[in-house]
């Protein structure tokens, strides 16, 4: 909407317009961020360029790689039995580590939908190197507009991606649309507690360029609107703190190496942002866990 058009809007209309524009901007910001060379090098160096989601830690100091893999295993444990005939879509697939895990272990076909072209290029390369590219379809696109027909999939997975959506309701609507009757929508996501003070959350929201975060209560509401029923919700807010503390510790330990491959300003902003996440997590303002819904 142009400035001239805004001049003729009521205050409420302007507020709604600004909110929609900010939401649309947040998607583009996420795309540009994950396409940046700094982000790509950082995630490759710290996570190995395969999994970039929150890990499940058994003890303090456990490696990010092991904890992240444990999240993959637990997520699959929430799904019905996977076979070679199971059709899966990974919404916000990033580098495709989870998709390759599914393809290698269960032989199922996985469609990887992801907004970052740079991440998708790495996914294609890693999948080919692992001789799994015949089981993976990697698509440049948004999970708010899934380019597949109705009832195409048995299971839809997503890991720590829905928070970046401009309209989380569309993500749920699209997930429900492409799932077969009885299909499962299973995901993790960094969330806020429903009663978290907005002023305390603001540094986290500013860091990720969002006006709000999802919550267990909000996701249950969105699911119910599109015909998805709750199967299981398992909350682990402590693991969000564990994970970001682990990432921050890695940055501090490998700071000189990181500023050799990433811009120093990027690394320093990352340190500051992680501290905001950790602080809010310890205050009880944040949440993370496994949410499982089934299409009625």
PDB file of C-alpha atoms in Angstrom:
ATOM      1  CA  UNK A   1       0.000   0.000   0.000  1.00  0.00           C
ATOM      2  CA  UNK A   2       1.442   3.347  -1.005  1.00  0.00           C
ATOM      3  CA  UNK A   3       1.835   6.227   1.435  1.00  0.00           C
ATOM      4  CA  UNK A   4      -0.735   8.250  -0.491  1.00  0.00           C
ATOM      5  CA  UNK A   5      -3.313   5.500  -0.050  1.00  0.00           C
ATOM      6  CA  UNK A   6      -2.586   5.273   3.666  1.00  0.00           C
ATOM      7  CA  UNK A   7      -3.356   8.961   4.053  1.00  0.00           C
ATOM      8  CA  UNK A   8      -7.022   8.284   3.344  1.00  0.00           C
ATOM      9  CA  UNK A   9      -7.343   5.370   5.766  1.00  0.00           C
ATOM     10  CA  UNK A  10      -8.967   5.482   9.164  1.00  0.00           C
ATOM     11  CA  UNK A  11      -6.629   4.946  12.157  1.00  0.00           C
ATOM     12  CA  UNK A  12      -7.911   1.373  12.533  1.00  0.00           C
ATOM     13  CA  UNK A  13      -7.426   0.666   8.826  1.00  0.00           C
ATOM     14  CA  UNK A  14      -3.898   2.049   8.994  1.00  0.00           C
ATOM     15  CA  UNK A  15      -3.138  -0.151  11.970  1.00  0.00           C
ATOM     16  CA  UNK A  16      -4.458  -3.238  10.139  1.00  0.00           C
ATOM     17  CA  UNK A  17      -2.520  -2.292   7.013  1.00  0.00           C
ATOM     18  CA  UNK A  18       0.708  -1.799   8.946  1.00  0.00           C
ATOM     19  CA  UNK A  19       0.203  -5.132  10.689  1.00  0.00           C
ATOM     20  CA  UNK A  20      -0.280  -6.943   7.357  1.00  0.00           C
ATOM     21  CA  UNK A  21       2.754  -5.189   5.871  1.00  0.00           C
ATOM     22  CA  UNK A  22       4.894  -6.088   8.872  1.00  0.00           C
ATOM     23  CA  UNK A  23       3.748  -9.704   8.605  1.00  0.00           C
ATOM     24  CA  UNK A  24       4.608  -9.845   4.912  1.00  0.00           C
ATOM     25  CA  UNK A  25       7.948  -8.212   5.623  1.00  0.00           C
ATOM     26  CA  UNK A  26       8.727 -10.829   8.285  1.00  0.00           C
ATOM     27  CA  UNK A  27       8.574 -13.603   5.676  1.00  0.00           C
ATOM     28  CA  UNK A  28      10.912 -11.755   3.338  1.00  0.00           C
ATOM     29  CA  UNK A  29      13.233 -10.965   6.231  1.00  0.00           C
ATOM     30  CA  UNK A  30      13.380 -14.673   7.108  1.00  0.00           C
ATOM     31  CA  UNK A  31      14.085 -15.570   3.480  1.00  0.00           C
ATOM     32  CA  UNK A  32      16.834 -12.977   3.141  1.00  0.00           C
ATOM     33  CA  UNK A  33      18.346 -13.977   6.471  1.00  0.00           C
ATOM     34  CA  UNK A  34      18.591 -17.692   5.680  1.00  0.00           C
ATOM     35  CA  UNK A  35      19.865 -16.877   2.193  1.00  0.00           C
ATOM     36  CA  UNK A  36      22.675 -14.727   3.581  1.00  0.00           C
ATOM     37  CA  UNK A  37      26.238 -16.004   3.438  1.00  0.00           C
ATOM     38  CA  UNK A  38      26.748 -15.214   7.132  1.00  0.00           C
ATOM     39  CA  UNK A  39      23.790 -17.336   8.207  1.00  0.00           C
ATOM     40  CA  UNK A  40      24.754 -20.150   5.850  1.00  0.00           C
ATOM     41  CA  UNK A  41      28.343 -20.240   7.124  1.00  0.00           C
ATOM     42  CA  UNK A  42      27.277 -19.936  10.754  1.00  0.00           C
ATOM     43  CA  UNK A  43      24.840 -22.858  10.626  1.00  0.00           C
ATOM     44  CA  UNK A  44      27.314 -24.951   8.664  1.00  0.00           C
ATOM     45  CA  UNK A  45      30.048 -24.291  11.237  1.00  0.00           C
ATOM     46  CA  UNK A  46      27.959 -24.751  14.400  1.00  0.00           C
ATOM     47  CA  UNK A  47      25.403 -27.355  13.315  1.00  0.00           C
ATOM     48  CA  UNK A  48      27.277 -28.942  10.434  1.00  0.00           C
ATOM     49  CA  UNK A  49      24.793 -27.613   7.875  1.00  0.00           C
ATOM     50  CA  UNK A  50      22.344 -30.492   8.364  1.00  0.00           C
ATOM     51  CA  UNK A  51      19.994 -29.844  11.296  1.00  0.00           C
ATOM     52  CA  UNK A  52      19.298 -26.332  12.571  1.00  0.00           C
ATOM     53  CA  UNK A  53      16.521 -26.976  15.072  1.00  0.00           C
ATOM     54  CA  UNK A  54      16.305 -27.132  18.873  1.00  0.00           C
ATOM     55  CA  UNK A  55      17.909 -30.229  20.372  1.00  0.00           C
ATOM     56  CA  UNK A  56      16.861 -32.539  23.193  1.00  0.00           C
ATOM     57  CA  UNK A  57      19.729 -32.581  25.696  1.00  0.00           C
ATOM     58  CA  UNK A  58      20.341 -35.431  28.153  1.00  0.00           C
ATOM     59  CA  UNK A  59      23.128 -33.620  29.991  1.00  0.00           C
ATOM     60  CA  UNK A  60      24.867 -30.249  30.164  1.00  0.00           C
ATOM     61  CA  UNK A  61      27.558 -29.948  27.524  1.00  0.00           C
ATOM     62  CA  UNK A  62      26.162 -32.598  25.185  1.00  0.00           C
ATOM     63  CA  UNK A  63      26.943 -31.867  21.538  1.00  0.00           C
ATOM     64  CA  UNK A  64      24.446 -29.911  19.456  1.00  0.00           C
ATOM     65  CA  UNK A  65      24.658 -32.619  16.781  1.00  0.00           C
ATOM     66  CA  UNK A  66      23.623 -35.421  19.161  1.00  0.00           C
ATOM     67  CA  UNK A  67      20.877 -33.383  20.794  1.00  0.00           C
ATOM     68  CA  UNK A  68      19.479 -32.323  17.398  1.00  0.00           C
ATOM     69  CA  UNK A  69      19.437 -35.916  16.181  1.00  0.00           C
ATOM     70  CA  UNK A  70      17.551 -36.930  19.332  1.00  0.00           C
ATOM     71  CA  UNK A  71      14.854 -34.394  18.396  1.00  0.00           C
ATOM     72  CA  UNK A  72      14.530 -36.099  15.004  1.00  0.00           C
ATOM     73  CA  UNK A  73      14.067 -39.473  16.670  1.00  0.00           C
ATOM     74  CA  UNK A  74      11.498 -38.166  19.121  1.00  0.00           C
ATOM     75  CA  UNK A  75       9.547 -36.380  16.395  1.00  0.00           C
ATOM     76  CA  UNK A  76       9.299 -39.597  14.379  1.00  0.00           C
ATOM     77  CA  UNK A  77       8.185 -41.386  17.528  1.00  0.00           C
ATOM     78  CA  UNK A  78       5.103 -39.147  17.539  1.00  0.00           C
ATOM     79  CA  UNK A  79       4.087 -40.319  14.064  1.00  0.00           C
ATOM     80  CA  UNK A  80       2.242 -43.443  12.951  1.00  0.00           C
ATOM     81  CA  UNK A  81       4.399 -46.191  11.492  1.00  0.00           C
ATOM     82  CA  UNK A  82       6.390 -44.910   8.514  1.00  0.00           C
ATOM     83  CA  UNK A  83       6.947 -47.166   5.498  1.00  0.00           C
ATOM     84  CA  UNK A  84       8.091 -46.918   1.892  1.00  0.00           C
ATOM     85  CA  UNK A  85       4.489 -46.096   0.969  1.00  0.00           C
ATOM     86  CA  UNK A  86       4.190 -43.180   3.399  1.00  0.00           C
ATOM     87  CA  UNK A  87       4.007 -39.774   1.729  1.00  0.00           C
ATOM     88  CA  UNK A  88       5.631 -37.071   3.871  1.00  0.00           C
ATOM     89  CA  UNK A  89       6.010 -33.324   3.533  1.00  0.00           C
ATOM     90  CA  UNK A  90       8.554 -31.361   5.588  1.00  0.00           C
ATOM     91  CA  UNK A  91       7.361 -27.757   5.943  1.00  0.00           C
ATOM     92  CA  UNK A  92      10.368 -25.463   6.323  1.00  0.00           C
ATOM     93  CA  UNK A  93      12.857 -28.238   5.613  1.00  0.00           C
ATOM     94  CA  UNK A  94      16.020 -26.084   5.811  1.00  0.00           C
ATOM     95  CA  UNK A  95      19.077 -28.214   4.887  1.00  0.00           C
ATOM     96  CA  UNK A  96      17.003 -31.400   4.751  1.00  0.00           C
ATOM     97  CA  UNK A  97      18.710 -33.305   7.561  1.00  0.00           C
ATOM     98  CA  UNK A  98      15.416 -34.559   8.947  1.00  0.00           C
ATOM     99  CA  UNK A  99      14.107 -35.482   5.499  1.00  0.00           C
ATOM    100  CA  UNK A 100      17.228 -37.524   4.727  1.00  0.00           C
ATOM    101  CA  UNK A 101      16.892 -39.248   8.099  1.00  0.00           C
ATOM    102  CA  UNK A 102      13.340 -40.270   7.184  1.00  0.00           C
ATOM    103  CA  UNK A 103      14.313 -41.405   3.696  1.00  0.00           C
ATOM    104  CA  UNK A 104      17.334 -43.387   4.837  1.00  0.00           C
ATOM    105  CA  UNK A 105      15.729 -45.077   7.843  1.00  0.00           C
ATOM    106  CA  UNK A 106      12.193 -45.668   6.563  1.00  0.00           C
ATOM    107  CA  UNK A 107      12.503 -45.435   2.783  1.00  0.00           C
ATOM    108  CA  UNK A 108       9.597 -43.019   2.534  1.00  0.00           C
ATOM    109  CA  UNK A 109       9.311 -40.277  -0.073  1.00  0.00           C
ATOM    110  CA  UNK A 110       9.703 -36.776   1.416  1.00  0.00           C
ATOM    111  CA  UNK A 111       8.768 -33.469  -0.171  1.00  0.00           C
ATOM    112  CA  UNK A 112      10.940 -30.674   1.255  1.00  0.00           C
ATOM    113  CA  UNK A 113       9.260 -27.266   1.068  1.00  0.00           C
ATOM    114  CA  UNK A 114      11.483 -24.361   2.075  1.00  0.00           C
ATOM    115  CA  UNK A 115      11.657 -20.621   1.440  1.00  0.00           C
ATOM    116  CA  UNK A 116      15.465 -20.280   1.314  1.00  0.00           C
ATOM    117  CA  UNK A 117      16.958 -21.073  -2.082  1.00  0.00           C
ATOM    118  CA  UNK A 118      20.451 -21.246  -0.598  1.00  0.00           C
ATOM    119  CA  UNK A 119      19.398 -23.857   1.948  1.00  0.00           C
ATOM    120  CA  UNK A 120      17.595 -25.790  -0.781  1.00  0.00           C
ATOM    121  CA  UNK A 121      20.738 -25.868  -2.911  1.00  0.00           C
ATOM    122  CA  UNK A 122      22.674 -27.365  -0.010  1.00  0.00           C
ATOM    123  CA  UNK A 123      19.839 -29.837   0.597  1.00  0.00           C
ATOM    124  CA  UNK A 124      20.027 -31.017  -3.021  1.00  0.00           C
ATOM    125  CA  UNK A 125      23.798 -31.362  -2.828  1.00  0.00           C
ATOM    126  CA  UNK A 126      23.788 -33.279   0.470  1.00  0.00           C
ATOM    127  CA  UNK A 127      20.912 -35.514  -0.656  1.00  0.00           C
ATOM    128  CA  UNK A 128      22.718 -36.410  -3.877  1.00  0.00           C
ATOM    129  CA  UNK A 129      25.940 -37.141  -1.988  1.00  0.00           C
ATOM    130  CA  UNK A 130      23.977 -39.457   0.326  1.00  0.00           C
ATOM    131  CA  UNK A 131      22.352 -41.206  -2.686  1.00  0.00           C
ATOM    132  CA  UNK A 132      18.940 -40.233  -1.336  1.00  0.00           C
ATOM    133  CA  UNK A 133      17.952 -37.656  -3.923  1.00  0.00           C
ATOM    134  CA  UNK A 134      15.591 -40.135  -5.610  1.00  0.00           C
ATOM    135  CA  UNK A 135      13.472 -40.123  -2.440  1.00  0.00           C
ATOM    136  CA  UNK A 136      13.510 -36.352  -1.867  1.00  0.00           C
ATOM    137  CA  UNK A 137      11.693 -33.643  -3.784  1.00  0.00           C
ATOM    138  CA  UNK A 138      13.047 -30.212  -2.867  1.00  0.00           C
ATOM    139  CA  UNK A 139      10.769 -27.264  -3.611  1.00  0.00           C
ATOM    140  CA  UNK A 140      11.427 -23.525  -3.361  1.00  0.00           C
ATOM    141  CA  UNK A 141       8.280 -22.148  -1.759  1.00  0.00           C
ATOM    142  CA  UNK A 142       6.270 -21.081   1.260  1.00  0.00           C
ATOM    143  CA  UNK A 143       4.269 -23.254   3.636  1.00  0.00           C
ATOM    144  CA  UNK A 144       1.539 -20.604   3.479  1.00  0.00           C
ATOM    145  CA  UNK A 145       0.907 -21.630  -0.148  1.00  0.00           C
ATOM    146  CA  UNK A 146       1.814 -25.305  -0.491  1.00  0.00           C
ATOM    147  CA  UNK A 147       2.125 -26.299  -4.182  1.00  0.00           C
ATOM    148  CA  UNK A 148       0.472 -29.704  -3.843  1.00  0.00           C
ATOM    149  CA  UNK A 149      -3.039 -31.013  -4.396  1.00  0.00           C
ATOM    150  CA  UNK A 150      -5.517 -31.705  -1.627  1.00  0.00           C
ATOM    151  CA  UNK A 151      -4.958 -34.908   0.362  1.00  0.00           C
ATOM    152  CA  UNK A 152      -1.481 -35.559  -1.028  1.00  0.00           C
ATOM    153  CA  UNK A 153       0.285 -36.595   2.179  1.00  0.00           C
ATOM    154  CA  UNK A 154       0.011 -38.967   5.116  1.00  0.00           C
ATOM    155  CA  UNK A 155       2.195 -36.917   7.457  1.00  0.00           C
ATOM    156  CA  UNK A 156       3.292 -33.273   7.582  1.00  0.00           C
ATOM    157  CA  UNK A 157       6.304 -32.467   9.757  1.00  0.00           C
ATOM    158  CA  UNK A 158       7.812 -29.107  10.658  1.00  0.00           C
ATOM    159  CA  UNK A 159      10.673 -28.158  12.943  1.00  0.00           C
ATOM    160  CA  UNK A 160      11.021 -24.694  14.472  1.00  0.00           C
ATOM    161  CA  UNK A 161       9.769 -22.924  11.357  1.00  0.00           C
ATOM    162  CA  UNK A 162       6.168 -21.861  11.952  1.00  0.00           C
ATOM    163  CA  UNK A 163       7.208 -18.884  14.094  1.00  0.00           C
ATOM    164  CA  UNK A 164       8.531 -17.245  10.895  1.00  0.00           C
ATOM    165  CA  UNK A 165       5.140 -17.404   9.134  1.00  0.00           C
ATOM    166  CA  UNK A 166       3.389 -14.149   8.295  1.00  0.00           C
ATOM    167  CA  UNK A 167       0.035 -15.875   8.860  1.00  0.00           C
ATOM    168  CA  UNK A 168       0.276 -18.988  11.048  1.00  0.00           C
ATOM    169  CA  UNK A 169      -3.376 -19.726  10.392  1.00  0.00           C
ATOM    170  CA  UNK A 170      -2.526 -20.233   6.707  1.00  0.00           C
ATOM    171  CA  UNK A 171       0.158 -22.751   7.654  1.00  0.00           C
ATOM    172  CA  UNK A 172      -2.382 -24.803   9.581  1.00  0.00           C
ATOM    173  CA  UNK A 173      -4.964 -24.430   6.816  1.00  0.00           C
ATOM    174  CA  UNK A 174      -2.506 -25.569   4.157  1.00  0.00           C
ATOM    175  CA  UNK A 175      -1.242 -28.451   6.293  1.00  0.00           C
ATOM    176  CA  UNK A 176      -4.801 -29.650   6.798  1.00  0.00           C
ATOM    177  CA  UNK A 177      -5.622 -29.257   3.100  1.00  0.00           C
ATOM    178  CA  UNK A 178      -2.734 -31.377   1.810  1.00  0.00           C
ATOM    179  CA  UNK A 179      -3.175 -34.090   4.446  1.00  0.00           C
ATOM    180  CA  UNK A 180      -5.283 -37.145   3.797  1.00  0.00           C
ATOM    181  CA  UNK A 181      -8.141 -37.885   6.184  1.00  0.00           C
ATOM    182  CA  UNK A 182      -6.548 -39.283   9.331  1.00  0.00           C
ATOM    183  CA  UNK A 183      -3.190 -37.763   8.418  1.00  0.00           C
ATOM    184  CA  UNK A 184      -0.887 -36.236  11.031  1.00  0.00           C
ATOM    185  CA  UNK A 185       0.547 -32.737  11.436  1.00  0.00           C
ATOM    186  CA  UNK A 186       3.529 -33.022  13.805  1.00  0.00           C
ATOM    187  CA  UNK A 187       5.835 -30.144  14.637  1.00  0.00           C
ATOM    188  CA  UNK A 188       8.061 -28.328  17.090  1.00  0.00           C
ATOM    189  CA  UNK A 189       8.213 -24.566  17.412  1.00  0.00           C
ATOM    190  CA  UNK A 190       9.725 -21.909  19.676  1.00  0.00           C
ATOM    191  CA  UNK A 191       6.692 -20.334  21.319  1.00  0.00           C
ATOM    192  CA  UNK A 192       5.738 -17.899  24.030  1.00  0.00           C
ATOM    193  CA  UNK A 193       3.783 -18.725  27.147  1.00  0.00           C
ATOM    194  CA  UNK A 194       0.278 -17.347  26.657  1.00  0.00           C
ATOM    195  CA  UNK A 195       0.623 -14.927  29.582  1.00  0.00           C
ATOM    196  CA  UNK A 196       4.177 -13.737  28.848  1.00  0.00           C
ATOM    197  CA  UNK A 197       4.586  -9.952  29.257  1.00  0.00           C
ATOM    198  CA  UNK A 198       4.921  -8.335  25.832  1.00  0.00           C
ATOM    199  CA  UNK A 199       7.495  -5.811  27.054  1.00  0.00           C
ATOM    200  CA  UNK A 200       9.784  -8.591  28.292  1.00  0.00           C
ATOM    201  CA  UNK A 201       9.391 -10.528  25.024  1.00  0.00           C
ATOM    202  CA  UNK A 202      10.068  -7.481  22.864  1.00  0.00           C
ATOM    203  CA  UNK A 203      13.858  -7.993  22.533  1.00  0.00           C
ATOM    204  CA  UNK A 204      13.214 -11.539  21.250  1.00  0.00           C
ATOM    205  CA  UNK A 205      10.501 -10.337  18.851  1.00  0.00           C
ATOM    206  CA  UNK A 206      12.756  -7.562  17.583  1.00  0.00           C
ATOM    207  CA  UNK A 207      15.537 -10.039  16.962  1.00  0.00           C
ATOM    208  CA  UNK A 208      13.342 -12.245  14.747  1.00  0.00           C
ATOM    209  CA  UNK A 209      11.375  -9.324  13.240  1.00  0.00           C
ATOM    210  CA  UNK A 210       7.990 -10.491  14.490  1.00  0.00           C
ATOM    211  CA  UNK A 211       5.014  -8.848  16.165  1.00  0.00           C
ATOM    212  CA  UNK A 212       4.119 -11.996  18.082  1.00  0.00           C
ATOM    213  CA  UNK A 213       4.909 -15.638  18.642  1.00  0.00           C
ATOM    214  CA  UNK A 214       2.662 -18.670  18.681  1.00  0.00           C
ATOM    215  CA  UNK A 215       1.639 -20.497  21.823  1.00  0.00           C
ATOM    216  CA  UNK A 216       0.231 -23.911  22.643  1.00  0.00           C
ATOM    217  CA  UNK A 217      -3.187 -22.348  23.241  1.00  0.00           C
ATOM    218  CA  UNK A 218      -3.110 -20.399  19.973  1.00  0.00           C
ATOM    219  CA  UNK A 219      -1.993 -23.402  17.944  1.00  0.00           C
ATOM    220  CA  UNK A 220      -4.795 -25.501  19.409  1.00  0.00           C
ATOM    221  CA  UNK A 221      -7.273 -22.828  18.314  1.00  0.00           C
ATOM    222  CA  UNK A 222      -5.838 -22.648  14.797  1.00  0.00           C
ATOM    223  CA  UNK A 223      -5.875 -26.430  14.496  1.00  0.00           C
ATOM    224  CA  UNK A 224      -9.513 -26.683  15.585  1.00  0.00           C
ATOM    225  CA  UNK A 225     -10.575 -24.123  12.955  1.00  0.00           C
ATOM    226  CA  UNK A 226      -9.209 -26.263  10.108  1.00  0.00           C
ATOM    227  CA  UNK A 227     -10.376 -29.677  11.286  1.00  0.00           C
ATOM    228  CA  UNK A 228      -7.261 -30.854  13.101  1.00  0.00           C
ATOM    229  CA  UNK A 229      -7.750 -32.549  16.460  1.00  0.00           C
ATOM    230  CA  UNK A 230      -5.217 -32.692  19.275  1.00  0.00           C
ATOM    231  CA  UNK A 231      -3.435 -36.027  19.649  1.00  0.00           C
ATOM    232  CA  UNK A 232      -0.541 -35.088  21.918  1.00  0.00           C
ATOM    233  CA  UNK A 233       1.205 -32.006  23.266  1.00  0.00           C
ATOM    234  CA  UNK A 234       4.518 -32.424  25.066  1.00  0.00           C
ATOM    235  CA  UNK A 235       6.102 -29.235  26.386  1.00  0.00           C
ATOM    236  CA  UNK A 236       9.842 -28.878  27.039  1.00  0.00           C
ATOM    237  CA  UNK A 237      10.567 -25.176  27.665  1.00  0.00           C
ATOM    238  CA  UNK A 238      13.782 -26.117  29.456  1.00  0.00           C
ATOM    239  CA  UNK A 239      15.201 -27.558  26.237  1.00  0.00           C
ATOM    240  CA  UNK A 240      14.885 -24.188  24.523  1.00  0.00           C
ATOM    241  CA  UNK A 241      17.128 -22.703  27.212  1.00  0.00           C
ATOM    242  CA  UNK A 242      19.468 -25.716  27.026  1.00  0.00           C
ATOM    243  CA  UNK A 243      19.795 -25.393  23.276  1.00  0.00           C
ATOM    244  CA  UNK A 244      20.414 -21.668  23.028  1.00  0.00           C
ATOM    245  CA  UNK A 245      22.811 -21.860  25.963  1.00  0.00           C
ATOM    246  CA  UNK A 246      24.691 -24.599  24.122  1.00  0.00           C
ATOM    247  CA  UNK A 247      24.842 -22.545  20.913  1.00  0.00           C
ATOM    248  CA  UNK A 248      26.044 -19.488  22.833  1.00  0.00           C
ATOM    249  CA  UNK A 249      28.733 -21.558  24.533  1.00  0.00           C
ATOM    250  CA  UNK A 250      29.917 -22.813  21.141  1.00  0.00           C
ATOM    251  CA  UNK A 251      30.111 -19.257  19.862  1.00  0.00           C
ATOM    252  CA  UNK A 252      32.168 -18.139  22.842  1.00  0.00           C
ATOM    253  CA  UNK A 253      34.499 -21.131  22.553  1.00  0.00           C
ATOM    254  CA  UNK A 254      34.972 -20.739  18.797  1.00  0.00           C
ATOM    255  CA  UNK A 255      34.608 -16.994  18.469  1.00  0.00           C
ATOM    256  CA  UNK A 256      37.899 -16.392  16.657  1.00  0.00           C
ATOM    257  CA  UNK A 257      37.146 -19.154  14.157  1.00  0.00           C
ATOM    258  CA  UNK A 258      33.620 -17.866  13.551  1.00  0.00           C
ATOM    259  CA  UNK A 259      34.661 -14.279  12.881  1.00  0.00           C
ATOM    260  CA  UNK A 260      37.039 -15.733  10.322  1.00  0.00           C
ATOM    261  CA  UNK A 261      34.140 -17.101   8.244  1.00  0.00           C
ATOM    262  CA  UNK A 262      31.288 -14.759   9.270  1.00  0.00           C
ATOM    263  CA  UNK A 263      31.039 -11.028   9.683  1.00  0.00           C
ATOM    264  CA  UNK A 264      31.960 -10.014  13.246  1.00  0.00           C
ATOM    265  CA  UNK A 265      28.858  -7.835  13.539  1.00  0.00           C
ATOM    266  CA  UNK A 266      26.691 -10.825  12.634  1.00  0.00           C
ATOM    267  CA  UNK A 267      28.288 -12.997  15.325  1.00  0.00           C
ATOM    268  CA  UNK A 268      27.983 -10.246  17.946  1.00  0.00           C
ATOM    269  CA  UNK A 269      24.297  -9.742  17.108  1.00  0.00           C
ATOM    270  CA  UNK A 270      23.806 -13.484  17.371  1.00  0.00           C
ATOM    271  CA  UNK A 271      25.366 -13.504  20.845  1.00  0.00           C
ATOM    272  CA  UNK A 272      23.107 -10.669  21.951  1.00  0.00           C
ATOM    273  CA  UNK A 273      20.017 -12.331  20.495  1.00  0.00           C
ATOM    274  CA  UNK A 274      20.768 -15.659  22.141  1.00  0.00           C
ATOM    275  CA  UNK A 275      21.104 -13.941  25.505  1.00  0.00           C
ATOM    276  CA  UNK A 276      17.603 -12.470  25.049  1.00  0.00           C
ATOM    277  CA  UNK A 277      16.216 -15.944  24.299  1.00  0.00           C
ATOM    278  CA  UNK A 278      17.975 -17.465  27.295  1.00  0.00           C
ATOM    279  CA  UNK A 279      16.888 -14.679  29.649  1.00  0.00           C
ATOM    280  CA  UNK A 280      13.232 -14.937  28.608  1.00  0.00           C
ATOM    281  CA  UNK A 281      13.375 -18.718  28.783  1.00  0.00           C
ATOM    282  CA  UNK A 282      14.667 -18.642  32.330  1.00  0.00           C
ATOM    283  CA  UNK A 283      11.911 -16.173  33.264  1.00  0.00           C
ATOM    284  CA  UNK A 284       9.306 -18.660  32.017  1.00  0.00           C
ATOM    285  CA  UNK A 285       8.164 -16.478  29.109  1.00  0.00           C
ATOM    286  CA  UNK A 286       9.018 -18.981  26.368  1.00  0.00           C
ATOM    287  CA  UNK A 287       7.985 -22.476  25.450  1.00  0.00           C
ATOM    288  CA  UNK A 288       9.008 -25.255  23.069  1.00  0.00           C
ATOM    289  CA  UNK A 289       7.816 -28.792  22.538  1.00  0.00           C
ATOM    290  CA  UNK A 290       6.134 -31.393  20.347  1.00  0.00           C
ATOM    291  CA  UNK A 291       2.615 -30.767  19.033  1.00  0.00           C
ATOM    292  CA  UNK A 292       0.695 -33.544  17.306  1.00  0.00           C
ATOM    293  CA  UNK A 293      -2.600 -33.047  15.457  1.00  0.00           C
ATOM    294  CA  UNK A 294      -4.652 -35.410  13.298  1.00  0.00           C
ATOM    295  CA  UNK A 295      -6.988 -34.493  10.454  1.00  0.00           C
ATOM    296  CA  UNK A 296     -10.539 -35.499  11.286  1.00  0.00           C
TER     297      UNK A 296
END
